[in-house]
XYZ file of C-alpha atoms in Angstrom:
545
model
C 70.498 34.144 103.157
C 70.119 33.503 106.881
C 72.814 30.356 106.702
C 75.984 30.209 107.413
C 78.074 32.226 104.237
C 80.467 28.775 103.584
C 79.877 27.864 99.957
C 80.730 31.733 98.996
C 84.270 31.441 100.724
C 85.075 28.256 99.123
C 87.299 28.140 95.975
C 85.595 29.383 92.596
C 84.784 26.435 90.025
C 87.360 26.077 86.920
C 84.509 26.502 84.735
C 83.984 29.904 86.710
C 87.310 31.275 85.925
C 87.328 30.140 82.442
C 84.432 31.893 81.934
C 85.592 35.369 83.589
C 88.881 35.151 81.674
C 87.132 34.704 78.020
C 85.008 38.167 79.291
C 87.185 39.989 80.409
C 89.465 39.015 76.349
C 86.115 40.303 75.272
C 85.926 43.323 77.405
C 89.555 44.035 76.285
C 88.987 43.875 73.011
C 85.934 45.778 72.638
C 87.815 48.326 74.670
C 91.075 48.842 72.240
C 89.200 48.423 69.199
C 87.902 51.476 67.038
C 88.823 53.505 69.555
C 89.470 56.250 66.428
C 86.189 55.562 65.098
C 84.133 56.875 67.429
C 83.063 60.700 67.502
C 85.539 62.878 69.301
C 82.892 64.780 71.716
C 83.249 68.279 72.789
C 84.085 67.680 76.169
C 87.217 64.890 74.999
C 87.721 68.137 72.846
C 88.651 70.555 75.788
C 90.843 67.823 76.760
C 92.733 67.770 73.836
C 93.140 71.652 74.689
C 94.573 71.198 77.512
C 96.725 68.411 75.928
C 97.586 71.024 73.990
C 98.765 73.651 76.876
C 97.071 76.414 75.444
C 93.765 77.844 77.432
C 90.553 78.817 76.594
C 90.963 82.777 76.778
C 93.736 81.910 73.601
C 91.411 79.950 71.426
C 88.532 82.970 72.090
C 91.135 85.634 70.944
C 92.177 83.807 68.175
C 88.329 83.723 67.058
C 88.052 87.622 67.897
C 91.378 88.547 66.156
C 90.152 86.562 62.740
C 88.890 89.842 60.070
C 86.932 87.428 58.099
C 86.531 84.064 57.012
C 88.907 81.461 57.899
C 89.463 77.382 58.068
C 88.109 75.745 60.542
C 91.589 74.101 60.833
C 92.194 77.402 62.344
C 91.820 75.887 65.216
C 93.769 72.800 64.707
C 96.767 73.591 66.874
C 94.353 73.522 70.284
C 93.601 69.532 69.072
C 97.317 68.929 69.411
C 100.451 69.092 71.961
C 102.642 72.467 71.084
C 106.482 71.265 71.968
C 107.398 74.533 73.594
C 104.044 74.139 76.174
C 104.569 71.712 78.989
C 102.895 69.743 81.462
C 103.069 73.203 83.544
C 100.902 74.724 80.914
C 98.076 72.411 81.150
C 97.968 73.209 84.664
C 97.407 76.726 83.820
C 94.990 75.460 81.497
C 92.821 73.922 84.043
C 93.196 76.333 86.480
C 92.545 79.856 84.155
C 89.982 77.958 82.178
C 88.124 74.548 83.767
C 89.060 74.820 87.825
C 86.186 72.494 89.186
C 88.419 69.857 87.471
C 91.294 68.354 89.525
C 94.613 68.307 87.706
C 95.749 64.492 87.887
C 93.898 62.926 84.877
C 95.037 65.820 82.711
C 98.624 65.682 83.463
C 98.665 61.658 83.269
C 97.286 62.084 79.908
C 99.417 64.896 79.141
C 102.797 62.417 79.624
C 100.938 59.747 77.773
C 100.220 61.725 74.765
C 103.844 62.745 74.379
C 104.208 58.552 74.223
C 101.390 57.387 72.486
C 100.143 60.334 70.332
C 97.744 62.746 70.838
C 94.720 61.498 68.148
C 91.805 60.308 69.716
C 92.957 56.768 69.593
C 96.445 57.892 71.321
C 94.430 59.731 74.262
C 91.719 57.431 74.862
C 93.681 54.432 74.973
C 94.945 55.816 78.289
C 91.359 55.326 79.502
C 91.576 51.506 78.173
C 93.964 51.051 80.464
C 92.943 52.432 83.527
C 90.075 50.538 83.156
C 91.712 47.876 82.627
C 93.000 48.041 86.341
C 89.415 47.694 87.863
C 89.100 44.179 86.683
C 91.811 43.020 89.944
C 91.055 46.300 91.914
C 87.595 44.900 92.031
C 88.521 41.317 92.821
C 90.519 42.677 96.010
C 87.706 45.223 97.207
C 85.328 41.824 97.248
C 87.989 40.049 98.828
C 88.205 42.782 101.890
C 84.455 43.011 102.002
C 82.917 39.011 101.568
C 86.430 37.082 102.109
C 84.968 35.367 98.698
C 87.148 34.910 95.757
C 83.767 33.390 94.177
C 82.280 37.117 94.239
C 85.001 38.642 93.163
C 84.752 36.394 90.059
C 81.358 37.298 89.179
C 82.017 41.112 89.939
C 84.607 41.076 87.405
C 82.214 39.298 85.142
C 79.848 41.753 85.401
C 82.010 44.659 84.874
C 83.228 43.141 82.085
C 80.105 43.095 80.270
C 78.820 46.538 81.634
C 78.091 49.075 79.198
C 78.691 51.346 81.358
C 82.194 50.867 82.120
C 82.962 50.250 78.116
C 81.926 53.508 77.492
C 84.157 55.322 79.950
C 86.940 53.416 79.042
C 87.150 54.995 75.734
C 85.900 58.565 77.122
C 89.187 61.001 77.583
C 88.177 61.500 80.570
C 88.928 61.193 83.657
C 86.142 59.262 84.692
C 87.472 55.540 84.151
C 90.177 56.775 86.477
C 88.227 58.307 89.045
C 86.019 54.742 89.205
C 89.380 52.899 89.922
C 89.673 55.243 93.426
C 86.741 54.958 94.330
C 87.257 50.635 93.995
C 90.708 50.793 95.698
C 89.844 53.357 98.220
C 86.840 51.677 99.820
C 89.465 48.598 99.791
C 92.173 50.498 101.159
C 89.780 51.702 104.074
C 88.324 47.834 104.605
C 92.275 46.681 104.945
C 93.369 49.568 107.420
C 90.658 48.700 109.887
C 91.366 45.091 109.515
C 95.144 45.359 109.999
C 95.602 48.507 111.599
C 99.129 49.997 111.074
C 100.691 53.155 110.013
C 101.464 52.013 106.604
C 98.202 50.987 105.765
C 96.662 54.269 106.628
C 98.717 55.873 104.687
C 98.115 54.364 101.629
C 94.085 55.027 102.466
C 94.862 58.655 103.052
C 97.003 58.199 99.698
C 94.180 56.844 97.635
C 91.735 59.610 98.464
C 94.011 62.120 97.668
C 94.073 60.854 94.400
C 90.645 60.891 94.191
C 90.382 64.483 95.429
C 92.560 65.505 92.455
C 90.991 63.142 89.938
C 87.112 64.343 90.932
C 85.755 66.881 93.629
C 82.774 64.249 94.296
C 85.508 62.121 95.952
C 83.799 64.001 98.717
C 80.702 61.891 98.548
C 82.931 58.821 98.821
C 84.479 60.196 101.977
C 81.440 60.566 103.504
C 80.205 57.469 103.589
C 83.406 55.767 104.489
C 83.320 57.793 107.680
C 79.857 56.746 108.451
C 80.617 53.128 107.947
C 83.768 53.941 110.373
C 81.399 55.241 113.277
C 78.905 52.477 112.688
C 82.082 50.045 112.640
C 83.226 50.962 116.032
C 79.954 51.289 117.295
C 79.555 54.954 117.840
C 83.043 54.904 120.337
C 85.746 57.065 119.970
C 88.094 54.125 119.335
C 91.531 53.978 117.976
C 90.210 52.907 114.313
C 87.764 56.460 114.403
C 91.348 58.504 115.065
C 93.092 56.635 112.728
C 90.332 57.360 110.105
C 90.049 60.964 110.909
C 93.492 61.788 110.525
C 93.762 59.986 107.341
C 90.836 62.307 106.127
C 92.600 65.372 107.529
C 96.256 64.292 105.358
C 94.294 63.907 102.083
C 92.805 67.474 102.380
C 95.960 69.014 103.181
C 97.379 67.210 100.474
C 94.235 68.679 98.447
C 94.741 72.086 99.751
C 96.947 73.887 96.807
C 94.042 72.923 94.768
C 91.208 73.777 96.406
C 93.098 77.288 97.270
C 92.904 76.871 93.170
C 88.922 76.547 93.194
C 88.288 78.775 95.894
C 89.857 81.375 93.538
C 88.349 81.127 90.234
C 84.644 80.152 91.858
C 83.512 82.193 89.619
C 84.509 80.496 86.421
C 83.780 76.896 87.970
C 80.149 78.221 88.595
C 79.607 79.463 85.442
C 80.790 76.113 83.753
C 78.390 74.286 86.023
C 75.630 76.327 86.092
C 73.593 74.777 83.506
C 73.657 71.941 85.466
C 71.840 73.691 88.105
C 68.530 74.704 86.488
C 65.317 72.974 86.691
C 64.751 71.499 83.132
C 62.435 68.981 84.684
C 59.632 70.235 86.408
C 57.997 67.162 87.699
C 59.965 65.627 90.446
C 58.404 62.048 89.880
C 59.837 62.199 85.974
C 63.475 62.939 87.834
C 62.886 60.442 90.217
C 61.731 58.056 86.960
C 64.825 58.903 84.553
C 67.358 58.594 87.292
C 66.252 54.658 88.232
C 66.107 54.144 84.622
C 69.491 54.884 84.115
C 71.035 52.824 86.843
C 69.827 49.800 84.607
C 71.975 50.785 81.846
C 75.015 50.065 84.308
C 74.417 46.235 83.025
C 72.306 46.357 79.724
C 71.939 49.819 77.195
C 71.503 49.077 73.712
C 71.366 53.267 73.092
C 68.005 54.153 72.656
C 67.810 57.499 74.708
C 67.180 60.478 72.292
C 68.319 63.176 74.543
C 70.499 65.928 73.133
C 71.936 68.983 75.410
C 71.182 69.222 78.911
C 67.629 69.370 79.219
C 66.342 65.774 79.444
C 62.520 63.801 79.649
C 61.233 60.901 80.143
C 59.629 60.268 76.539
C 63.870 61.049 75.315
C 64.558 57.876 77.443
C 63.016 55.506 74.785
C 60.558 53.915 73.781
C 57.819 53.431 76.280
C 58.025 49.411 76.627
C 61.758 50.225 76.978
C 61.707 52.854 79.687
C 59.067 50.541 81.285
C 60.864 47.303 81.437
C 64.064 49.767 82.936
C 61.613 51.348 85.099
C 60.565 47.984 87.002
C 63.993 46.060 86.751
C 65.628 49.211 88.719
C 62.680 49.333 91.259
C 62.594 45.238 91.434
C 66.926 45.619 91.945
C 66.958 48.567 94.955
C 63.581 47.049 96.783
C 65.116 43.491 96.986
C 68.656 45.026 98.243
C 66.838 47.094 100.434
C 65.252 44.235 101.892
C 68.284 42.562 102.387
C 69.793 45.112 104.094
C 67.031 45.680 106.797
C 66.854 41.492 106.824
C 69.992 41.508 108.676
C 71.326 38.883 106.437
C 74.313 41.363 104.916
C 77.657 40.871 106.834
C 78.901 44.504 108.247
C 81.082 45.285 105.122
C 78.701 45.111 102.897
C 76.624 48.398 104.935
C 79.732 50.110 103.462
C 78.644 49.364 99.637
C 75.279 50.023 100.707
C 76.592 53.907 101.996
C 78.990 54.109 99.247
C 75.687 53.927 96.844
C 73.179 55.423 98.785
C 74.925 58.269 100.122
C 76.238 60.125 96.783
C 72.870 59.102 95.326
C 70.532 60.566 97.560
C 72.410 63.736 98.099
C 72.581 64.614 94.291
C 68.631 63.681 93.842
C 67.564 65.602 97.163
C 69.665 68.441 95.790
C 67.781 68.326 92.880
C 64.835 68.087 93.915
C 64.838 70.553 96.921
C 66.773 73.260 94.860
C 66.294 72.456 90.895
C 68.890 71.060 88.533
C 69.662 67.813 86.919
C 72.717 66.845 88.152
C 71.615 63.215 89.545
C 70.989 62.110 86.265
C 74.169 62.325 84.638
C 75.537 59.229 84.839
C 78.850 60.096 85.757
C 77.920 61.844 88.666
C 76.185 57.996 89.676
C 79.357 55.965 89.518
C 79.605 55.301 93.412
C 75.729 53.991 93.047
C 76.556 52.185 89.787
C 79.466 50.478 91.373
C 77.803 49.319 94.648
C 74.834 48.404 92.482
C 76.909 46.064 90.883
C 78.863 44.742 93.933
C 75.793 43.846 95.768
C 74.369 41.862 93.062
C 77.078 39.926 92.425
C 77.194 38.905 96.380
C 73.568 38.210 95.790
C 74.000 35.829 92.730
C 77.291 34.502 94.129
C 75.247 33.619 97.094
C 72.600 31.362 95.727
C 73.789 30.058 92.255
C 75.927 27.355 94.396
C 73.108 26.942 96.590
C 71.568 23.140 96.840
C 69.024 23.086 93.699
C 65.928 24.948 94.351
C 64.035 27.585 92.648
C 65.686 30.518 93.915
C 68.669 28.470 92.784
C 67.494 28.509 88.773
C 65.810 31.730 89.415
C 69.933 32.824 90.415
C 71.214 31.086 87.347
C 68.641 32.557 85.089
C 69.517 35.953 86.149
C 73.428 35.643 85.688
C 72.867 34.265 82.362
C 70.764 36.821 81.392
C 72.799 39.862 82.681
C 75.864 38.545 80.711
C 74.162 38.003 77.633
C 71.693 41.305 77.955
C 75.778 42.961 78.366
C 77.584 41.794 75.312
C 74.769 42.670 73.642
C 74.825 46.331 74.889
C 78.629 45.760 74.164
C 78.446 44.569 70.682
C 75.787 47.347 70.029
C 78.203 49.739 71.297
C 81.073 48.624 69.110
C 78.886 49.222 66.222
C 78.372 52.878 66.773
C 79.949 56.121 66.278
C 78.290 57.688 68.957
C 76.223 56.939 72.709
C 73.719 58.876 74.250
C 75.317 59.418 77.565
C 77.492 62.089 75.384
C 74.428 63.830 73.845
C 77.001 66.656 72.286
C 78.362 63.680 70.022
C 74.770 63.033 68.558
C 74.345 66.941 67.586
C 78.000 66.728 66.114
C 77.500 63.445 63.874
C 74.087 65.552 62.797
C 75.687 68.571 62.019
C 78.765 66.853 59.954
C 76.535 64.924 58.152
C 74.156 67.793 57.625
C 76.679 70.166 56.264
C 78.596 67.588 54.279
C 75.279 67.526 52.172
C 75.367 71.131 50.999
C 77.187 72.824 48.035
C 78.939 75.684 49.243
C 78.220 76.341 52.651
C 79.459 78.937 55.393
C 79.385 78.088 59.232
C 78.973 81.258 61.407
C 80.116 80.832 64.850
C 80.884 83.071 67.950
C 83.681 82.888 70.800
C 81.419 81.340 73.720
C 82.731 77.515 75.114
C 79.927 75.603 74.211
C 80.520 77.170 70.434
C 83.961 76.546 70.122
C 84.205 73.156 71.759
C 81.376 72.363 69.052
C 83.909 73.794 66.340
C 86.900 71.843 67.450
C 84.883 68.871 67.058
C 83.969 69.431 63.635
C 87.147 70.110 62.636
C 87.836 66.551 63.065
C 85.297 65.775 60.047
C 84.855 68.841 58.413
C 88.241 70.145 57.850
C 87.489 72.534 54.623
C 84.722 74.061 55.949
C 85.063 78.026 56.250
C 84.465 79.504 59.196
C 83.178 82.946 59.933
C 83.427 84.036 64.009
C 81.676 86.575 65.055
C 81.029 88.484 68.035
C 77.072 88.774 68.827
C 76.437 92.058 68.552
C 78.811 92.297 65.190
C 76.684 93.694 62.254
C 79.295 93.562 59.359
C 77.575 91.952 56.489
C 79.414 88.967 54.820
C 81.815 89.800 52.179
C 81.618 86.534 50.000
C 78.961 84.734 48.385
C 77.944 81.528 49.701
C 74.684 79.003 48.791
C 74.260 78.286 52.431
C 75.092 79.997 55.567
C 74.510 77.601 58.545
C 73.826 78.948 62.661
C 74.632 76.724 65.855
C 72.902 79.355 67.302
C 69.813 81.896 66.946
C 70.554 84.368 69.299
C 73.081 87.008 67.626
C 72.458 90.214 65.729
C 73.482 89.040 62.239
C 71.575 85.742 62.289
C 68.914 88.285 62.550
C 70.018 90.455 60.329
C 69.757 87.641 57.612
C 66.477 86.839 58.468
C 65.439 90.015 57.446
C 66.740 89.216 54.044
C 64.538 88.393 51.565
C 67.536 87.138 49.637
C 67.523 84.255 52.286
C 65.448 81.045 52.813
C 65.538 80.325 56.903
C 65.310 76.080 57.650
C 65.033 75.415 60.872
C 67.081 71.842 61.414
C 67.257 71.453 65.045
C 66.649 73.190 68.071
C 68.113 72.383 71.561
C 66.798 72.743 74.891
C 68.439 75.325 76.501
C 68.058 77.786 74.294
C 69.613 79.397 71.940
C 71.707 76.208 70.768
C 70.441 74.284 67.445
C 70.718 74.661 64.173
C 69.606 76.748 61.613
C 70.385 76.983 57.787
C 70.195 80.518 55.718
C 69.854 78.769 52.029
C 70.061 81.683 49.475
C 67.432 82.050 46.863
C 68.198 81.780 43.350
C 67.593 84.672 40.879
C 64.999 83.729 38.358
């Protein structure tokens, strides 16, 4: 890659085009379709409470208020928008009950619900769209960085076929949105330094105030783009460093009546987070392992991880040829970039994808492995890396699959063909299912529904903690006559009525022990999490003889 960069900035073939345009109908498709069909996960669950307008501290009092048994569909009105609660209200939502979340997403959805509807089809589709948008948003932040419409045509290609971005584009969540800043941001920045005005420094200081309010970790994109800004200008205090800085300095006062937000309830953003924190995985080498793994699922993932909560391990990755074959293709992808990066053969833009990857990556690992917790390997905390990991290969295929025919030539072709195929195949594996491991909540939900669907007259004891109720609101969606008792912990009433089978998603409370003292009671253990004390547990009552 040490020629001249002219067969990149030519015009892309027809056959090119035609080809982009028939994945991206694909890509469409698969994103609109059976949107309802998948399971409706606990976090797309809060969302639909603050949809709703009510907060969390309602839903627990409703729980503690209940005498005795009730409906699950108790709980039905937090799934749904409430005409006399406004867009106001899920404000309040977010910032009594889930403050480490910006407000943007939630209010976009809000308005779209009251359009569209507020089942999961209605409030996912929003999603669809958005990510719809990072097809062109793409194609311009390619333009800005290579001056090649050819690479934006095979980034779009790629994204079409990701995995990765199919599954956030029917997560409500605000992650599809969040990836769309971060794509027209870093293009935003590229276009102010290369026509420096006013107006176009705006619109920069614009997009990352969006991003602020869509995702706090628009931080880590900030960061890089100033680096890339000092190495730009070549460590000088030039006009393009003041421009930048107050850009930067507009989009956190814009961001300040939120923050003043977080800075207030720190406490309850902590304790959301916290679990986050703690080191499930002792061995820093099996972090290191399970976070280049999943990088390779950003173009092929046919769903094969087994993890479920948030404690995570290698052998939950997959099979072992699997985790392998993931194992080498991600060290095979970062070395050769790497080595094109110290080759000198990269234009300067493209040190900006480099930073816009590296940077948010390497903080979240060293944090993790410096102070415990597993936060680098959730996947939505990669989507800077994941994005960068895709721009740079598409400049890197781009680059030599219209080079004269030689074997780095078919080597190029061999790997294009293969990442497009190795994605619809993720793709069509992904329209199959009901569920995806990167929300492992959805895997313990589809269990439980199907577990408790089996039995003949069973009872599902639950108390008024988050992570129980969100795990309630998502049954509801499948279980709606099930009867539900809630009960506080340390509550020692015995139950009133007679049921077959009394079912625990958790062992930790004073009457789950209290029936395991009874000898009229069978215990069956059917799952058990990692953290404790989630799982579950069946009390199956023995018959008289």
């Amino acid at each position: 890659m040490n020629q001249p960069q002219l067969i990149i900035k030519t015009n892309p073939p027809t056959w090119l085009k035609i080809l982009v345009i028939i994945l991206i109908g694909l890509s469409i498709f698969f994103r609109f379709t059976n949107l309802g069909q998948k399971i409706y996960c606990g976090d797309e669950n809060w969302t639909s409470v603050a949809i709703s307008g009510h907060t969390v501290a309602e839903l627990q009092q409703e729980a503690a208020d209940s005498k005795g048994t009730i409906s699950i569909t108790t709980f039905s009105k937090y799934q749904h928008i409430n005409p006399e609660r406004g867009v106001a209200d899920t404000v309040n939502y977010l910032i009594t009950s889930d403050p480490q979340h910006p407000p943007l997403y939630y209010v976009l959805v809000r308005l779209w619900a009251q359009v569209f509807g507020d089942s999961p089809t209605g409030v996912r589709s929003l999603s669809g769209i958005i990510s719809i948008l990072t097809f062109p948003s793409i194609y311009w932040l390619c333009l800005e960085l290579f001056d090649s419409a050819i690479v934006g045509w095979v980034a779009m290609a790629l994204m079409a076929v990701s995995p990765l971005h199919l599954y956030f584009s029917q997560e409500a969540r605000q992650y599809s949105l969040w990836m769309l800043e971060i794509i027209v941001s870093s293009a935003a920045l590229l276009r102010a330094i290369r026509q420096e005005n006013q107006s176009n420094w705006a619109i920069y200081s614009l997009t990352l105030a969006l991003g602020l309010y869509t995702h706090l970790f628009t931080v880590f994109i900030m960061i890089p783009h100033g680096i890339y800004i000092i190495i730009q200008q070549q460590f000088r205090f030039h006009k393009t460093l003041i421009n930048y800085l107050l850009a930067t300095i507009v989009a956190f006062l814009m961001f300040l009546p939120w923050l003043n937000v977080i800075i207030k309830h720190l406490h309850t953003a902590i304790s959301l987070t916290s679990g986050y924190t703690i080191k499930w995985i002792d061995n820093p080498f099996e972090l290191i392992a399970i976070f280049l793994i999943r990088l390779t699922r950003t173009f092929f993932d046919i769903n094969l991880s087994l993890s479920l909560g948030l404690w995570s391990s290698l052998e939950l990755e997959g099979p072992v040829i699997y985790t392998i074959s993931e194992l080498i293709l991600s060290l095979i992808l970062i070395i050769y970039l790497v080595y094109l990066f110290f080759n000198n053969s990269l234009n300067k833009p493209v040190i900006l994808v480099f930073l816009l990857g590296l940077i948010p990556g390497m903080l979240l690992i060293a944090s993790d492995l410096f102070t415990g917790g597993i936060r680098s390997i959730q996947i939505r905390y990669q989507l800077p890396l994941c994005i960068s990991l895709e721009i740079l290969v598409a400049y890197v295929l781009a680059f030599y699959i219209f080079q004269e025919k030689t074997w780095i030539h078919k080597i190029s072709q061999l790997m294009i063909v293969v990442l497009l195929i190795g994605g619809l195949i993720s793709d069509v594996n992904f329209f199959k299912t009901s569920n995806w491991w990167i929300q492992s909540s959805s895997t313990l939900i589809k269990e439980t529904s199907e577990f408790i669907k089996k039995l003949d007259k069973p009872l599902l004891v639950t108390n008024n903690s988050p992570i129980n109720l969100g795990a309630i609101l998502a049954l509801s969606n499948y279980l709606p006559k099930l009867p539900l008792l809630p009960r506080a912990d340390d509550d020692m009433r015995p139950i009133k009525q007679d049921y077959n089978q009394i079912v625990f998603m958790y062992n930790n409370s004073s009457l789950f022990h209290q029936i395991a003292e009874d000898e009229k009671y069978d215990l069956k253990v059917i799952r058990v999490l990692n953290p404790p004390p989630g799982g579950l547990w069946e009390f199956v009552k023995i018959a008289h003889k």
